[in-house]
Amino acid sequence: MDRLLINGGVSLEGEIRIAGAKNSALPILAATLLTHETVQICNLPHLYDITTMLELLGCMGVQPIVDEKLNVEVDSSTIQHFSAPYELVKTMRASILVLGPLLTRYGKAEVALPGGCAIGSRPVNLHISALEAMGATIVVEDGYIKASIDGKLKGAHIFMDLVTVTGTENVMMAATLAEGQTVIENAAREPEVVDLANCLVEMGADISGQGTDTIVVNGVDELKGCSYSVMPDRIETGTYLIAAAATRGHIKVKDTRPDILESVLSKLEQVGAEIKVGENWIELDMHGQRPHSVSVRTAPYPAFPTDMQAQFTALNSVADGTGSITETVFENRFMHVHEMNRMGASIKVEGNTVIVEGVDALKGAPVMATDLRASASLIIAGLVSENETSVDRIYHIDRGYECIEEKLQLLGARIRRVPA
Ligand code: UD1
């Protein structure tokens, strides 16, 4: 298994481009199942999770084509199977996103039940109950969610007990071809939900309220093909900015969107960074200063994202002062803490909060990545360490960060991939 070797102590300097957002590319790929016409998707990131979603479409008999500009064209009219097998679902829980589109367009779907994962049990009960409210018959047997509907799904008034991103996306996609109106209350307001909604509207869907907590979808008879460019990845953007702040650096990230990163940029200002923004770029300058500790509390958008707390834990570990990180979205998202403590950090876990006392520097050590964002935080810890850090199990990072070592090298980091 490949490892990343990092020799820390370098302040990041320079410019990089941000890729398309994984978390909107995945539902948009699933949405191609809603039409028999060709959908062209541009700005897809080159990530393992995207390959998994393309493979999942392939298993169903749909063959995505990559064109000369690396855009992907999906024509789902060749579909033969309506099932997402366990082998793929276990590597990527977002496979659940094909449930709504398959059910609403073909009247049947079987999706392996995602199990627990490194960050908690992550149930999909809200996806199931919402589709049942729209008239679907759903049984869970032999490890599969087996869903069917006689005729069409019916629009319904759905109140989501918890804010769920993929749950909102699944129901929104299902509602596009349902009979009548669906209202989703307590809907997720994440920018990726809005990006999916905008793509669906391009495909002919009648959706309003995306970006608010009430989304209204009026079902239409059919959707058509379109060409759609995926929005920039705000989590990738934030990760590089945090890495630059932790290393007292000065970087500019391009092809991104400052307007969807407000909670993160305001924390970076509290850390002591000077932030400048343009329409599609963000520049961060620490003027060589050590960061100050900050406290963050995760919650659904527009509050601070859970996908960025591990990176701030790494920053706090070498910051001036003591900061706390409170996780309210997932139950077990502190696996990186034990690895950071092995690198000399001073972090205590108290329930769903970690208290981080900043130290002068971390010491490189062999560490193991446990999930996608935890692995990003361990790379940041490696960048602020004296001597060498080796990060193992980096397949997690390849799921969500495009060419991470090349981009960090462009910023001056001493990082390389070592094949097994
Ligand atoms: C998505 C993102 C992930 C991000 C998360 C929270 C994708 C592909 N992934 O994951 O990167 O960390 O949002 O911003 O977009 N829950 C239930 N029942 C359900 C569904 C969810 O109890 O049926 C709970 C979850 O266990 C969790 C919370 O709701 O505690 C939020 O999870 P959710 O928003 O659904 O996360 P994902 O959509 O899986």
Coordinates of C-alpha atoms and ligand atoms in Angstrom, one line a residue:
M1 CA 0.0 0.0 0.0
D2 CA 1.4 3.5 -0.9
R3 CA 2.5 5.9 1.8
L4 CA 3.2 9.6 1.8
L5 CA 6.5 10.7 3.2
I6 CA 6.6 14.3 4.5
N7 CA 9.6 16.3 5.7
G8 CA 7.9 19.2 7.5
G9 CA 9.1 22.7 8.5
V10 CA 8.5 24.4 5.1
S11 CA 6.1 27.4 4.9
L12 CA 3.7 26.8 2.0
E13 CA 4.1 29.5 -0.7
G14 CA 2.6 29.8 -4.2
E15 CA -0.6 29.2 -6.2
I16 CA -2.7 26.2 -7.0
R17 CA -6.0 25.5 -8.7
I18 CA -9.0 23.8 -7.0
A19 CA -10.8 20.9 -8.5
G20 CA -14.5 20.3 -9.0
A21 CA -16.4 19.4 -5.8
K22 CA -16.5 15.6 -5.0
N23 CA -19.7 16.0 -3.1
S24 CA -21.6 17.6 -5.9
A25 CA -20.0 15.5 -8.7
L26 CA -21.3 12.3 -7.0
P27 CA -25.0 13.2 -6.9
I28 CA -24.8 14.8 -10.3
L29 CA -23.4 11.5 -11.7
A30 CA -26.3 9.7 -10.0
A31 CA -28.7 12.2 -11.5
T32 CA -27.8 11.1 -15.1
L33 CA -29.9 8.0 -14.4
L34 CA -33.0 10.3 -14.5
T35 CA -32.9 10.8 -18.3
H36 CA -32.4 8.7 -21.4
E37 CA -30.6 11.6 -23.0
T38 CA -26.9 12.3 -22.7
V39 CA -25.7 14.4 -19.8
Q40 CA -22.2 16.0 -20.2
I41 CA -20.5 16.8 -16.9
C42 CA -17.5 19.1 -16.9
N43 CA -15.0 19.9 -14.1
L44 CA -15.2 16.5 -12.6
P45 CA -12.4 15.9 -10.1
H46 CA -10.0 13.0 -10.7
L47 CA -10.7 11.1 -7.6
Y48 CA -11.1 7.5 -6.5
D49 CA -14.7 8.1 -5.4
I50 CA -15.6 9.4 -8.9
T51 CA -14.1 6.3 -10.4
T52 CA -16.2 4.2 -8.0
M53 CA -19.4 6.1 -9.1
L54 CA -18.5 5.6 -12.8
E55 CA -17.9 1.9 -12.0
L56 CA -21.3 1.7 -10.3
L57 CA -23.0 3.1 -13.4
G58 CA -21.0 0.6 -15.4
C59 CA -22.3 -2.3 -13.3
M60 CA -25.8 -1.2 -14.3
G61 CA -25.0 -1.3 -18.0
V62 CA -24.4 2.4 -18.4
Q63 CA -21.0 3.2 -20.0
P64 CA -19.8 6.8 -19.3
I65 CA -17.5 8.2 -22.1
V66 CA -14.6 10.5 -21.3
D67 CA -14.3 13.0 -24.1
E68 CA -11.1 14.8 -25.4
K69 CA -11.4 17.5 -22.8
L70 CA -11.8 15.0 -19.9
N71 CA -15.4 15.8 -19.6
V72 CA -17.7 12.8 -18.9
E73 CA -20.7 12.0 -21.0
V74 CA -23.3 9.7 -19.6
D75 CA -26.1 8.1 -21.7
S76 CA -28.1 5.9 -19.3
S77 CA -30.5 4.6 -22.0
T78 CA -28.5 1.3 -22.0
I79 CA -29.3 0.5 -18.4
Q80 CA -30.0 -3.2 -17.7
H81 CA -29.6 -3.7 -13.9
F82 CA -31.1 -1.6 -11.2
S83 CA -28.8 -2.6 -8.4
A84 CA -25.8 -1.2 -6.4
P85 CA -23.7 -4.2 -5.2
Y86 CA -22.1 -4.4 -1.7
E87 CA -18.6 -4.5 -3.1
L88 CA -19.0 -0.9 -4.3
V89 CA -21.3 0.5 -1.6
K90 CA -18.8 -0.7 1.1
T91 CA -16.0 1.4 -0.5
M92 CA -18.3 4.5 -1.0
R93 CA -21.4 5.2 1.0
A94 CA -22.5 7.8 -1.4
S95 CA -23.5 4.9 -3.7
I96 CA -26.9 5.3 -1.8
L97 CA -27.4 8.3 -4.2
V98 CA -28.6 6.0 -7.0
L99 CA -31.6 4.9 -4.9
G100 CA -33.9 7.9 -5.6
P101 CA -33.1 8.2 -9.3
L102 CA -33.5 4.5 -10.0
L103 CA -36.8 4.2 -8.1
T104 CA -38.4 7.3 -9.6
R105 CA -37.4 6.5 -13.2
Y106 CA -37.6 2.7 -13.3
G107 CA -39.8 1.9 -10.4
K108 CA -37.3 -0.4 -8.8
A109 CA -33.9 -0.3 -7.1
E110 CA -31.7 -2.4 -4.9
V111 CA -28.9 -0.8 -3.0
A112 CA -26.7 -2.6 -0.6
L113 CA -27.2 -1.3 2.9
P114 CA -24.1 0.8 3.8
G115 CA -22.6 -0.5 7.0
G116 CA -20.9 1.6 9.7
C117 CA -17.7 3.4 8.9
A118 CA -14.8 4.9 10.6
I119 CA -16.7 8.0 11.6
G120 CA -19.8 6.4 13.1
S121 CA -22.9 4.3 12.3
R122 CA -24.2 6.7 9.6
P123 CA -27.7 5.3 9.1
V124 CA -29.9 5.9 5.9
N125 CA -33.3 5.6 7.7
L126 CA -34.3 9.1 6.6
H127 CA -33.7 8.4 2.9
I128 CA -35.9 5.3 3.3
S129 CA -38.8 6.9 5.3
A130 CA -39.0 9.8 2.9
L131 CA -39.2 7.6 -0.2
E132 CA -41.9 5.5 1.7
A133 CA -43.8 8.7 2.3
M134 CA -43.8 9.1 -1.5
G135 CA -45.4 5.7 -1.9
A136 CA -42.5 3.4 -2.3
T137 CA -42.5 -0.1 -0.8
I138 CA -39.1 -0.7 0.8
V139 CA -37.9 -3.8 2.5
V140 CA -34.4 -4.4 3.9
E141 CA -33.4 -8.0 3.4
D142 CA -30.2 -9.9 2.7
G143 CA -28.2 -6.7 3.4
Y144 CA -30.0 -4.8 0.6
I145 CA -32.5 -2.0 0.6
K146 CA -35.1 -3.3 -1.9
A147 CA -37.4 -0.6 -3.2
S148 CA -40.2 -0.7 -5.6
I149 CA -43.3 1.3 -6.7
D150 CA -46.4 0.5 -8.6
G151 CA -46.7 3.3 -11.1
K152 CA -45.1 6.6 -10.1
L153 CA -43.9 8.1 -6.8
K154 CA -46.3 10.6 -5.4
G155 CA -45.3 14.0 -4.2
A156 CA -45.4 14.4 -0.5
H157 CA -44.7 16.8 2.4
I158 CA -41.5 15.6 4.0
F159 CA -40.0 16.8 7.2
M160 CA -36.4 15.6 7.7
D161 CA -35.8 14.8 11.4
L162 CA -32.1 15.7 10.9
V163 CA -30.4 17.7 8.3
T164 CA -29.0 15.1 5.9
V165 CA -27.1 16.1 2.8
T166 CA -27.4 12.9 0.7
G167 CA -30.8 12.3 2.1
T168 CA -32.0 15.7 0.8
E169 CA -30.3 14.9 -2.5
N170 CA -31.9 11.5 -2.9
V171 CA -35.4 12.8 -2.2
M172 CA -35.0 15.9 -4.4
M173 CA -33.9 13.6 -7.3
A174 CA -36.8 11.2 -6.7
A175 CA -39.3 14.1 -6.6
T176 CA -38.3 15.5 -10.0
L177 CA -40.2 12.7 -11.8
A178 CA -42.9 12.1 -9.1
E179 CA -46.5 12.9 -9.6
G180 CA -47.3 16.3 -8.1
Q181 CA -45.5 18.5 -5.6
T182 CA -42.9 17.4 -3.0
V183 CA -41.9 19.8 -0.2
I184 CA -38.7 18.9 1.7
E185 CA -38.6 20.7 5.1
N186 CA -35.4 20.9 7.2
A187 CA -33.6 20.3 4.0
A188 CA -29.8 20.5 3.8
R189 CA -28.6 24.0 2.6
E190 CA -25.1 22.8 1.6
P191 CA -23.8 24.4 -1.6
E192 CA -23.5 20.9 -3.1
V193 CA -27.3 20.4 -2.8
V194 CA -27.7 23.7 -4.6
D195 CA -25.3 22.6 -7.3
L196 CA -27.2 19.4 -7.8
A197 CA -30.5 21.3 -7.9
N198 CA -29.1 23.7 -10.5
C199 CA -28.0 20.7 -12.7
L200 CA -31.5 19.1 -12.3
V201 CA -33.1 22.4 -13.4
E202 CA -30.9 22.5 -16.5
M203 CA -32.2 19.0 -17.1
G204 CA -35.7 20.3 -17.0
A205 CA -36.7 19.8 -13.4
D206 CA -39.0 22.2 -11.6
I207 CA -37.2 23.0 -8.3
S208 CA -37.2 26.0 -6.0
G209 CA -35.9 26.9 -2.6
Q210 CA -32.5 25.2 -3.0
G211 CA -30.1 26.7 -0.5
T212 CA -32.9 27.3 2.0
D213 CA -34.3 24.8 4.4
T214 CA -37.5 24.3 2.3
I215 CA -37.1 22.8 -1.1
V216 CA -40.2 22.5 -3.4
V217 CA -40.1 20.2 -6.3
N218 CA -43.0 19.9 -8.9
G219 CA -42.7 16.6 -10.7
V220 CA -42.4 16.7 -14.5
D221 CA -42.9 13.9 -17.0
E222 CA -39.4 13.6 -18.1
L223 CA -35.9 15.1 -17.9
K224 CA -33.6 15.9 -20.7
G225 CA -29.8 15.9 -21.3
C226 CA -27.7 19.0 -20.6
S227 CA -24.1 20.1 -20.2
Y228 CA -23.2 21.0 -16.6
S229 CA -20.0 22.2 -14.9
V230 CA -19.4 21.0 -11.3
M231 CA -18.8 23.8 -8.8
P232 CA -15.4 24.1 -7.0
D233 CA -14.6 22.0 -4.0
R234 CA -14.9 24.1 -0.8
I235 CA -13.4 21.4 1.4
E236 CA -10.3 21.0 -0.8
T237 CA -10.0 24.8 -0.8
G238 CA -10.3 25.0 3.0
T239 CA -7.8 22.2 3.5
Y240 CA -5.0 24.0 1.5
L241 CA -5.8 27.3 3.3
I242 CA -5.5 25.7 6.7
A243 CA -2.3 23.9 5.7
A244 CA -0.9 27.3 4.6
A245 CA -2.0 28.9 7.9
A246 CA -0.5 26.1 10.0
T247 CA 2.8 26.4 8.2
R248 CA 2.9 30.3 8.5
G249 CA 2.7 30.5 4.7
H250 CA 1.3 32.6 1.9
I251 CA -0.8 31.0 -0.8
K252 CA -3.4 31.8 -3.5
V253 CA -6.0 29.2 -4.4
K254 CA -7.7 29.8 -7.8
D255 CA -10.8 28.5 -9.5
T256 CA -12.7 28.4 -6.2
R257 CA -15.6 30.3 -4.5
P258 CA -15.0 32.4 -1.5
D259 CA -18.8 33.0 -1.0
I260 CA -19.3 29.4 0.2
L261 CA -16.4 29.4 2.7
E262 CA -17.5 32.2 5.0
S263 CA -17.4 30.2 8.3
V264 CA -13.9 28.8 7.4
L265 CA -12.5 32.1 6.3
S266 CA -13.7 33.9 9.4
K267 CA -11.9 31.2 11.6
L268 CA -8.7 31.7 9.5
E269 CA -8.9 35.4 10.2
Q270 CA -9.2 34.6 13.9
V271 CA -6.1 32.5 13.5
G272 CA -4.2 35.6 12.4
A273 CA -4.3 35.2 8.6
E274 CA -4.7 38.1 6.2
I275 CA -7.3 37.0 3.7
K276 CA -8.0 38.6 0.3
V277 CA -10.7 37.4 -2.0
G278 CA -11.7 37.9 -5.6
E279 CA -14.7 36.4 -7.4
N280 CA -12.9 33.0 -7.9
W281 CA -9.8 33.2 -5.8
I282 CA -8.6 33.4 -2.2
E283 CA -5.2 34.6 -0.9
L284 CA -4.0 33.8 2.6
D285 CA -1.0 35.4 4.2
M286 CA 0.3 34.6 7.7
H287 CA 3.2 37.1 7.3
G288 CA 5.4 34.4 8.8
Q289 CA 3.5 34.5 12.2
R290 CA 2.6 31.5 14.3
P291 CA -1.2 30.9 14.2
H292 CA -3.4 31.6 17.2
S293 CA -5.7 28.8 18.5
V294 CA -9.3 28.9 17.5
S295 CA -12.4 27.1 18.8
V296 CA -14.9 25.6 16.3
R297 CA -18.2 23.8 16.5
T298 CA -19.4 21.8 13.5
A299 CA -23.0 22.0 12.3
P300 CA -24.8 21.8 9.0
Y301 CA -24.2 24.6 6.4
P302 CA -23.8 27.6 6.7
A303 CA -22.1 26.8 10.0
F304 CA -18.7 25.3 10.2
P305 CA -18.3 22.0 8.2
T306 CA -17.6 18.7 9.9
D307 CA -15.3 17.9 6.9
M308 CA -12.9 20.6 8.0
Q309 CA -12.6 20.1 11.8
A310 CA -9.8 17.5 11.7
Q311 CA -7.7 20.0 9.7
F312 CA -8.3 22.7 12.3
T313 CA -7.3 20.3 15.0
A314 CA -3.9 19.9 13.2
L315 CA -3.5 23.7 13.0
N316 CA -4.5 24.1 16.7
S317 CA -1.9 21.5 17.7
V318 CA 0.9 23.9 16.8
A319 CA -0.9 27.2 17.5
D320 CA -0.4 29.7 20.2
G321 CA -2.9 28.9 23.0
T322 CA -5.7 26.4 23.6
G323 CA -8.6 25.8 21.3
S324 CA -11.5 23.4 21.3
I325 CA -13.2 21.5 18.5
T326 CA -16.7 20.3 19.0
E327 CA -18.2 17.8 16.6
T328 CA -22.0 17.7 16.5
V329 CA -22.7 16.0 13.1
F330 CA -21.0 12.6 13.4
E331 CA -20.5 10.5 16.5
N332 CA -16.9 9.3 16.2
R333 CA -14.8 11.7 14.2
F334 CA -11.7 12.0 16.3
M335 CA -9.6 9.1 15.2
H336 CA -6.8 11.4 14.0
V337 CA -6.3 12.8 17.5
H338 CA -4.5 9.7 18.8
E339 CA -2.2 9.8 15.8
M340 CA -1.5 13.5 16.4
N341 CA -0.7 12.8 20.0
R342 CA 1.8 10.2 18.9
M343 CA 3.5 13.1 17.0
G344 CA 3.8 15.1 20.2
A345 CA 0.5 17.0 20.1
S346 CA -1.3 17.7 23.3
I347 CA -5.0 16.9 22.7
K348 CA -7.6 15.5 25.0
V349 CA -10.9 14.1 24.0
E350 CA -13.9 15.0 26.2
G351 CA -17.1 13.5 24.8
N352 CA -17.8 15.2 21.5
T353 CA -15.1 17.9 22.1
V354 CA -11.4 17.9 21.8
I355 CA -9.3 20.3 23.7
V356 CA -6.1 21.2 21.9
E357 CA -3.2 22.8 23.7
G358 CA -0.7 24.2 21.1
V359 CA 2.9 23.0 21.3
D360 CA 5.9 24.6 19.6
A361 CA 6.3 21.8 16.9
L362 CA 5.2 18.3 16.3
K363 CA 7.7 15.4 15.8
G364 CA 7.4 13.3 12.7
A365 CA 6.2 9.7 13.2
P366 CA 4.7 6.8 11.2
V367 CA 0.9 7.4 11.3
M368 CA -2.2 5.8 9.8
A369 CA -5.0 7.5 8.0
T370 CA -8.5 6.3 9.2
D371 CA -10.8 8.3 7.0
L372 CA -10.7 10.9 4.2
R373 CA -10.6 14.2 6.2
A374 CA -8.5 12.6 9.0
S375 CA -5.9 11.8 6.5
A376 CA -5.8 15.4 5.3
S377 CA -5.3 16.5 8.9
L378 CA -2.4 14.0 9.3
I379 CA -0.7 15.5 6.2
I380 CA -1.0 19.0 7.7
A381 CA 0.4 17.6 11.0
G382 CA 3.3 16.2 8.9
L383 CA 3.9 19.6 7.3
V384 CA 4.3 21.2 10.7
S385 CA 6.5 18.5 12.1
E386 CA 10.2 18.4 12.6
N387 CA 11.8 15.5 10.7
E388 CA 9.9 12.8 8.7
T389 CA 6.3 11.7 8.9
S390 CA 5.0 8.7 7.0
V391 CA 1.3 8.6 6.4
D392 CA 0.0 5.1 5.7
R393 CA -3.3 3.9 4.2
I394 CA -3.5 6.9 1.9
Y395 CA -6.2 5.3 -0.3
H396 CA -8.5 7.4 2.0
I397 CA -6.9 10.6 0.7
D398 CA -7.1 9.6 -2.9
R399 CA -10.9 9.2 -2.5
G400 CA -11.3 13.0 -2.0
Y401 CA -8.1 15.0 -2.9
E402 CA -7.0 15.3 -6.5
C403 CA -3.1 15.0 -6.9
I404 CA -2.5 16.1 -3.3
E405 CA 1.2 15.5 -3.3
E406 CA 1.7 17.4 -6.6
K407 CA -0.4 20.3 -5.4
L408 CA 1.6 20.5 -2.1
Q409 CA 4.9 20.2 -4.0
L410 CA 3.8 23.2 -6.1
L411 CA 3.5 25.1 -2.8
G412 CA 7.0 24.0 -1.8
A413 CA 6.2 21.1 0.5
R414 CA 8.6 18.2 0.7
I415 CA 6.2 15.4 0.2
R416 CA 6.4 12.3 -1.9
R417 CA 4.5 9.1 -2.5
V418 CA 6.3 5.9 -1.9
P419 CA 4.8 2.9 -3.6
A420 CA 4.4 -0.2 -1.4
Ligands
UD1_1 C1 -22.4 14.2 3.4 C2 -21.1 14.4 2.8 C3 -20.0 14.3 3.8 C4 -20.3 15.2 5.0 C5 -21.7 15.1 5.5 C6 -22.1 16.1 6.5 C7 -21.4 13.6 0.5 C8 -21.2 12.5 -0.5 N1 -20.9 13.4 1.7 O1 -22.5 12.9 3.9 O2 -18.7 14.6 3.2 O3 -19.4 15.0 6.0 O4 -22.6 15.2 4.4 O5 -21.9 17.4 6.0 O6 -22.1 14.6 0.2 N2 -28.3 10.6 9.4 C9 -29.3 9.8 10.0 N3 -30.1 9.1 9.2 C10 -30.1 9.3 7.8 C11 -29.1 10.1 7.2 C12 -28.3 10.8 8.1 O7 -29.3 9.6 11.2 O8 -30.9 8.7 7.1 C13 -27.4 11.3 10.3 C14 -25.9 10.9 10.1 O9 -25.6 9.7 10.8 C15 -25.1 12.1 10.6 C16 -26.1 13.2 10.2 O10 -27.4 12.7 10.0 O11 -25.0 12.1 12.0 C17 -25.6 14.0 8.9 O12 -25.3 13.0 7.9 P1 -25.5 13.3 6.4 O13 -25.7 14.8 6.1 O14 -26.6 12.4 5.8 O15 -24.1 12.8 5.8 P2 -23.9 12.3 4.3 O16 -25.0 12.8 3.4 O17 -23.7 10.8 4.4

